[in-house]
Amino acid sequence: YPNPVYGRLTLAGLAAPATFRAFDLAGREVKIAAAQFGSRAEIGTESLTPGLYLLEVAAEGYAPSTLKFVVAR
C-alpha cells in the first residue's frame, strides 16, 4: 500500500521471509527488497518513472505471486 504509490510502497503482514522484485513493463528488474516473517518491507519508488510496474513476491514455502502497482507523482 498505497496504490498508486507516491514515494514508498509498503508491504505488510508477511507470513514468511520474502523477497520482492519490481519490474518495469519491458521486463527489466528495477528494485529488489527483502523482509523477515511478521515484518514490513518498504520499497522506495522515488527513482522510478511514473507508470505501471510488476512486483514479484517470493516467500519461503509459498508459490510466487505477481502484483501490479502504479508509480505516480
Coordinates of N, CA, C and O in Angstrom, one line a residue:
Y1 N 0.8 -1.2 0.0 CA 0.0 0.0 0.0 C 0.9 1.2 0.0 O 2.0 1.1 0.4
P2 N 0.5 2.4 -0.4 CA -0.7 2.6 -1.2 C -0.5 2.3 -2.6 O 0.6 2.0 -3.1
N3 N -1.6 2.2 -3.4 CA -1.5 2.0 -4.8 C -2.6 2.9 -5.4 O -3.8 2.7 -5.2
P4 N -2.2 4.0 -6.1 CA -0.9 4.3 -6.7 C 0.1 4.8 -5.6 O -0.3 5.2 -4.5
V5 N 1.4 4.6 -5.9 CA 2.5 4.9 -4.9 C 3.0 6.3 -5.2 O 3.2 6.7 -6.4
Y6 N 3.2 7.1 -4.2 CA 3.7 8.4 -4.3 C 5.0 8.6 -3.5 O 5.3 9.6 -3.0
G7 N 5.8 7.6 -3.5 CA 7.1 7.7 -2.8 C 7.6 6.3 -2.3 O 8.6 5.8 -2.8
R8 N 6.9 5.7 -1.4 CA 7.3 4.4 -0.8 C 6.2 3.4 -0.9 O 5.1 3.7 -0.4
L9 N 6.4 2.2 -1.4 CA 5.5 1.1 -1.4 C 5.7 0.3 -0.2 O 6.9 -0.2 0.1
T10 N 4.7 0.1 0.7 CA 4.8 -0.7 1.9 C 4.1 -2.0 1.7 O 3.0 -2.1 1.3
L11 N 4.8 -3.1 2.1 CA 4.3 -4.4 2.1 C 4.3 -5.0 3.5 O 5.3 -5.0 4.2
A12 N 3.1 -5.3 4.1 CA 3.0 -5.7 5.5 C 2.3 -7.0 5.6 O 1.7 -7.5 4.7
G13 N 2.3 -7.6 6.8 CA 1.6 -8.8 7.1 C 2.2 -10.0 6.5 O 1.5 -10.9 6.0
L14 N 3.5 -10.1 6.5 CA 4.2 -11.2 5.8 C 4.1 -12.5 6.6 O 4.4 -12.4 7.8
A15 N 3.7 -13.5 6.0 CA 3.6 -14.8 6.7 C 4.9 -15.6 6.7 O 5.0 -16.6 7.4
A16 N 5.9 -15.2 6.0 CA 7.2 -15.9 5.9 C 8.2 -14.9 5.4 O 7.9 -13.9 4.8
P17 N 9.5 -15.2 5.6 CA 10.5 -14.4 5.0 C 10.3 -14.3 3.5 O 9.9 -15.3 2.8
A18 N 10.5 -13.1 2.9 CA 10.1 -12.9 1.5 C 11.1 -12.0 0.8 O 11.8 -11.2 1.4
T19 N 11.2 -12.2 -0.5 CA 12.0 -11.2 -1.4 C 11.0 -10.6 -2.3 O 10.0 -11.2 -2.7
F20 N 11.2 -9.4 -2.7 CA 10.4 -8.6 -3.6 C 11.2 -8.1 -4.7 O 12.3 -7.5 -4.5
R21 N 10.8 -8.3 -6.0 CA 11.5 -7.8 -7.1 C 10.5 -7.0 -8.0 O 9.4 -7.5 -8.3
A22 N 10.8 -5.8 -8.3 CA 10.0 -4.9 -9.1 C 10.5 -4.9 -10.5 O 11.7 -4.7 -10.7
F23 N 9.6 -5.0 -11.5 CA 10.0 -4.9 -12.9 C 9.2 -3.9 -13.6 O 8.0 -3.7 -13.3
D24 N 9.8 -3.2 -14.6 CA 9.0 -2.4 -15.5 C 8.4 -3.2 -16.5 O 8.6 -4.4 -16.6
L25 N 7.5 -2.6 -17.4 CA 6.8 -3.4 -18.3 C 7.6 -4.0 -19.5 O 7.2 -4.9 -20.2
A26 N 8.9 -3.6 -19.5 CA 9.8 -4.2 -20.5 C 10.5 -5.4 -19.9 O 11.3 -6.0 -20.6
G27 N 10.2 -5.7 -18.7 CA 10.8 -6.9 -18.0 C 12.1 -6.6 -17.3 O 12.8 -7.5 -16.8
R28 N 12.6 -5.4 -17.2 CA 13.8 -5.0 -16.5 C 13.6 -4.9 -15.0 O 12.6 -4.3 -14.6
E29 N 14.4 -5.6 -14.2 CA 14.4 -5.5 -12.8 C 14.8 -4.1 -12.4 O 15.9 -3.7 -12.7
V30 N 13.9 -3.4 -11.6 CA 14.3 -2.0 -11.3 C 14.4 -1.8 -9.8 O 15.0 -0.8 -9.3
K31 N 14.0 -2.8 -8.9 CA 14.1 -2.7 -7.5 C 14.1 -4.1 -6.9 O 13.5 -5.0 -7.5
I32 N 14.8 -4.3 -5.8 CA 14.7 -5.5 -5.0 C 14.7 -5.2 -3.5 O 15.3 -4.2 -3.1
A33 N 14.0 -6.0 -2.7 CA 13.9 -5.8 -1.3 C 13.7 -7.1 -0.7 O 13.3 -8.1 -1.3
A34 N 13.9 -7.2 0.7 CA 13.6 -8.4 1.4 C 13.0 -8.1 2.8 O 13.2 -7.0 3.3
A35 N 12.3 -9.0 3.4 CA 11.8 -8.8 4.7 C 11.7 -10.1 5.4 O 11.6 -11.2 4.8
Q36 N 11.7 -10.0 6.7 CA 11.6 -11.2 7.6 C 10.1 -11.5 7.9 O 9.3 -10.6 7.8
F37 N 9.8 -12.6 8.5 CA 8.5 -13.0 8.9 C 7.9 -12.0 9.9 O 8.6 -11.5 10.8
G38 N 6.7 -11.6 9.7 CA 6.0 -10.7 10.5 C 6.4 -9.2 10.4 O 5.9 -8.4 11.2
S39 N 7.3 -8.9 9.6 CA 7.8 -7.5 9.4 C 7.2 -6.9 8.2 O 6.4 -7.5 7.5
R40 N 7.6 -5.6 8.0 CA 7.2 -4.9 6.8 C 8.4 -4.7 5.9 O 9.5 -4.6 6.4
A41 N 8.1 -4.6 4.6 CA 9.1 -4.2 3.6 C 8.7 -2.9 3.0 O 7.5 -2.7 2.7
E42 N 9.6 -2.0 2.8 CA 9.3 -0.7 2.1 C 10.2 -0.6 0.9 O 11.5 -0.8 1.0
I43 N 9.7 -0.3 -0.2 CA 10.4 -0.1 -1.4 C 10.3 1.4 -1.9 O 9.2 1.8 -2.1
G44 N 11.4 2.0 -2.0 CA 11.4 3.4 -2.4 C 11.2 3.5 -3.9 O 11.8 2.7 -4.7
T45 N 10.3 4.3 -4.3 CA 10.0 4.4 -5.8 C 10.4 5.8 -6.3 O 10.0 6.1 -7.5
E46 N 11.1 6.6 -5.6 CA 11.4 7.9 -6.0 C 12.2 7.9 -7.3 O 12.1 8.9 -8.1
S47 N 13.0 6.9 -7.5 CA 13.9 6.9 -8.7 C 13.2 6.3 -9.9 O 13.7 6.2 -11.0
L48 N 11.9 5.8 -9.8 CA 11.2 5.2 -10.9 C 10.4 6.2 -11.6 O 9.8 7.1 -11.0
T49 N 10.3 6.0 -12.9 CA 9.5 6.8 -13.8 C 8.0 6.5 -13.5 O 7.7 5.3 -13.3
P50 N 7.1 7.5 -13.4 CA 5.7 7.2 -13.2 C 5.2 6.2 -14.3 O 5.6 6.3 -15.5
G51 N 4.4 5.3 -13.8 CA 3.8 4.3 -14.7 C 3.5 3.0 -14.0 O 3.5 2.9 -12.8
L52 N 3.2 1.9 -14.7 CA 2.8 0.6 -14.2 C 4.0 -0.3 -14.0 O 4.9 -0.3 -14.9
Y53 N 4.1 -1.0 -12.9 CA 5.1 -1.9 -12.6 C 4.6 -3.2 -12.1 O 3.4 -3.3 -11.6
L54 N 5.4 -4.3 -12.2 CA 5.0 -5.6 -11.6 C 5.9 -5.9 -10.4 O 7.1 -5.6 -10.5
L55 N 5.3 -6.4 -9.4 CA 6.0 -6.8 -8.2 C 5.9 -8.3 -8.0 O 4.8 -8.8 -7.8
E56 N 7.1 -9.0 -8.0 CA 7.1 -10.4 -7.8 C 7.4 -10.7 -6.3 O 8.4 -10.2 -5.8
V57 N 6.6 -11.4 -5.7 CA 6.7 -11.7 -4.3 C 7.1 -13.2 -4.2 O 6.3 -14.1 -4.6
A58 N 8.2 -13.5 -3.6 CA 8.6 -14.9 -3.4 C 8.8 -15.1 -1.9 O 9.8 -14.6 -1.3
A59 N 8.0 -15.9 -1.3 CA 8.0 -16.2 0.2 C 8.4 -17.6 0.4 O 7.8 -18.5 -0.3
E60 N 9.2 -17.9 1.3 CA 9.6 -19.3 1.7 C 8.4 -20.1 2.0 O 7.6 -19.8 2.8
G61 N 8.2 -21.2 1.3 CA 7.1 -22.1 1.5 C 5.8 -21.8 0.8 O 4.8 -22.5 1.0
Y62 N 5.8 -20.7 0.0 CA 4.6 -20.3 -0.8 C 4.9 -20.2 -2.2 O 6.1 -19.9 -2.6
A63 N 3.9 -20.3 -3.1 CA 4.1 -20.1 -4.5 C 4.3 -18.6 -4.8 O 3.7 -17.8 -4.1
P64 N 5.2 -18.3 -5.7 CA 5.5 -16.9 -6.0 C 4.2 -16.3 -6.6 O 3.4 -16.9 -7.2
S65 N 4.1 -15.0 -6.4 CA 2.9 -14.3 -6.9 C 3.4 -12.9 -7.5 O 4.4 -12.4 -7.1
T66 N 2.6 -12.4 -8.4 CA 2.9 -11.2 -9.1 C 1.8 -10.2 -8.9 O 0.6 -10.5 -9.1
L67 N 2.1 -9.0 -8.5 CA 1.1 -7.9 -8.2 C 1.5 -6.7 -9.1 O 2.6 -6.5 -9.5
K68 N 0.5 -5.9 -9.4 CA 0.7 -4.7 -10.2 C 0.7 -3.5 -9.2 O -0.1 -3.5 -8.3
F69 N 1.5 -2.5 -9.5 CA 1.4 -1.2 -8.8 C 1.7 -0.1 -9.7 O 2.4 -0.3 -10.7
V70 N 1.2 1.1 -9.4 CA 1.4 2.3 -10.2 C 2.2 3.3 -9.4 O 1.9 3.6 -8.3
V71 N 3.2 3.8 -10.1 CA 4.0 4.9 -9.5 C 3.4 6.2 -10.1 O 3.3 6.3 -11.3
A72 N 3.1 7.1 -9.2 CA 2.5 8.4 -9.6 C 3.4 9.5 -8.9 O 4.1 9.2 -8.0
R73 N 3.2 10.7 -9.4 CA 3.9 11.9 -8.8 C 2.9 12.9 -8.3 O 1.9 13.2 -8.8

